[in-house]
XYZ file of C-alpha atoms in Angstrom:
146
model
C 74.773 114.615 97.813
C 72.161 113.294 95.460
C 68.791 111.881 96.317
C 69.258 108.135 97.094
C 66.153 107.267 95.042
C 67.735 108.896 91.982
C 69.307 106.378 89.570
C 73.090 106.881 89.512
C 74.854 107.683 86.258
C 77.593 105.224 85.276
C 79.745 107.996 83.809
C 79.914 109.733 87.198
C 82.076 108.553 90.111
C 79.736 107.338 92.838
C 82.019 108.456 95.638
C 82.858 112.034 94.621
C 80.855 112.925 91.483
C 83.869 113.393 89.160
C 83.915 111.726 85.728
C 84.246 107.962 86.236
C 86.933 105.814 84.659
C 85.569 102.358 83.668
C 88.959 100.810 84.536
C 88.606 102.035 88.134
C 85.141 100.611 88.845
C 84.902 98.676 92.100
C 83.217 95.298 91.720
C 81.233 94.780 94.900
C 80.115 91.191 95.555
C 76.858 90.146 97.185
C 75.828 86.578 97.983
C 72.666 84.592 98.707
C 71.769 80.999 99.469
C 71.171 79.035 96.273
C 67.629 78.428 95.103
C 66.167 81.631 96.538
C 65.736 83.181 93.052
C 66.175 86.734 94.347
C 65.815 89.877 92.211
C 69.037 90.565 90.285
C 68.198 93.925 88.647
C 69.787 92.617 85.431
C 73.205 91.868 86.935
C 74.605 88.425 86.038
C 74.552 85.794 88.769
C 77.175 83.097 89.307
C 75.345 80.070 90.675
C 77.215 77.513 92.765
C 76.196 74.697 95.065
C 77.011 76.652 98.225
C 75.868 80.172 97.212
C 74.812 82.489 94.417
C 77.082 85.490 93.794
C 76.339 88.771 92.078
C 78.950 91.434 91.263
C 77.902 95.069 90.959
C 80.325 97.480 89.254
C 80.373 100.731 91.240
C 81.680 103.577 89.017
C 84.721 105.408 90.403
C 87.357 107.862 89.256
C 91.088 107.210 89.505
C 91.411 109.593 92.465
C 88.822 107.684 94.523
C 90.462 104.358 93.647
C 93.791 105.726 94.923
C 92.033 107.201 97.967
C 90.612 103.770 98.841
C 94.021 102.136 98.418
C 95.445 104.647 100.888
C 92.719 103.612 103.337
C 93.871 99.990 103.102
C 97.465 101.109 103.677
C 96.387 103.091 106.764
C 94.609 100.022 108.121
C 97.710 97.874 107.671
C 99.901 100.585 109.183
C 97.601 100.837 112.226
C 97.717 97.077 112.670
C 101.516 96.957 112.513
C 102.012 100.041 114.712
C 99.669 98.608 117.342
C 101.446 95.248 117.325
C 104.825 96.966 117.653
C 103.577 99.176 120.495
C 102.226 96.100 122.291
C 105.521 94.265 121.912
C 107.491 97.284 123.159
C 105.140 97.638 126.124
C 105.808 93.971 126.969
C 109.565 94.688 126.977
C 109.129 97.700 129.257
C 106.636 96.024 131.608
C 107.468 92.277 131.671
C 104.433 91.448 133.805
C 102.083 92.258 130.919
C 100.225 89.414 129.260
C 101.916 87.350 126.536
C 99.314 88.549 124.033
C 100.193 92.217 124.379
C 101.318 92.418 120.714
C 98.010 90.899 119.577
C 96.039 93.250 121.820
C 98.051 96.176 120.468
C 97.358 95.035 116.889
C 93.617 94.935 117.556
C 93.682 98.369 119.201
C 95.812 99.809 116.368
C 93.419 98.360 113.792
C 90.414 99.794 115.624
C 92.064 103.212 115.814
C 92.840 103.059 112.079
C 89.202 102.178 111.278
C 88.014 105.213 113.237
C 90.579 107.434 111.479
C 89.547 106.130 108.040
C 85.853 106.718 108.777
C 86.593 110.239 110.023
C 88.715 110.892 106.931
C 85.927 109.709 104.603
C 83.318 111.810 106.398
C 85.509 114.930 106.125
C 86.175 114.291 102.420
C 82.465 114.071 101.555
C 82.934 110.786 99.682
C 80.067 108.332 99.686
C 80.427 104.739 100.788
C 80.540 102.029 98.114
C 77.856 100.166 100.078
C 75.480 103.141 99.698
C 75.392 102.777 95.882
C 71.640 102.598 95.054
C 71.710 99.249 93.159
C 73.587 97.705 96.108
C 71.023 99.103 98.555
C 68.138 97.727 96.463
C 69.740 94.300 96.123
C 70.374 94.201 99.881
C 66.679 94.966 100.449
C 65.822 92.097 98.063
C 67.737 89.643 100.276
C 71.322 89.695 98.994
C 74.035 90.077 101.651
C 77.743 90.809 101.908
C 80.012 87.726 101.848
C 81.029 86.547 105.293
């Protein structure tokens, strides 16, 4: 891991340190209320009536892009497996609540989130939200879209 105060190099994947591919960069969006005139660190701002938006390109390699796509697939799989397990449980035990599939989906999704976080920690990859320009812009008042 590098020192967080050290400026990242755009030719290096932020998540794993391999050579970055410009086509694989993740464009992370941050928003702020209009009229606040927050620090932008040179990134272009899209100004609208409801909110200002800034997009920060986080350099990544193709392997990390694929790795993140697998994480999304695991989340969807956990959601579907949980919903299916809840529906099957309702068939086996008819006195369960009508929302057992929804409860199962939530539990499956939560389990998948824990598994994805554990998988990322074991891999040594850094979070996209820990990219130093994102951290600095968050300190300046920008926030993640809700």
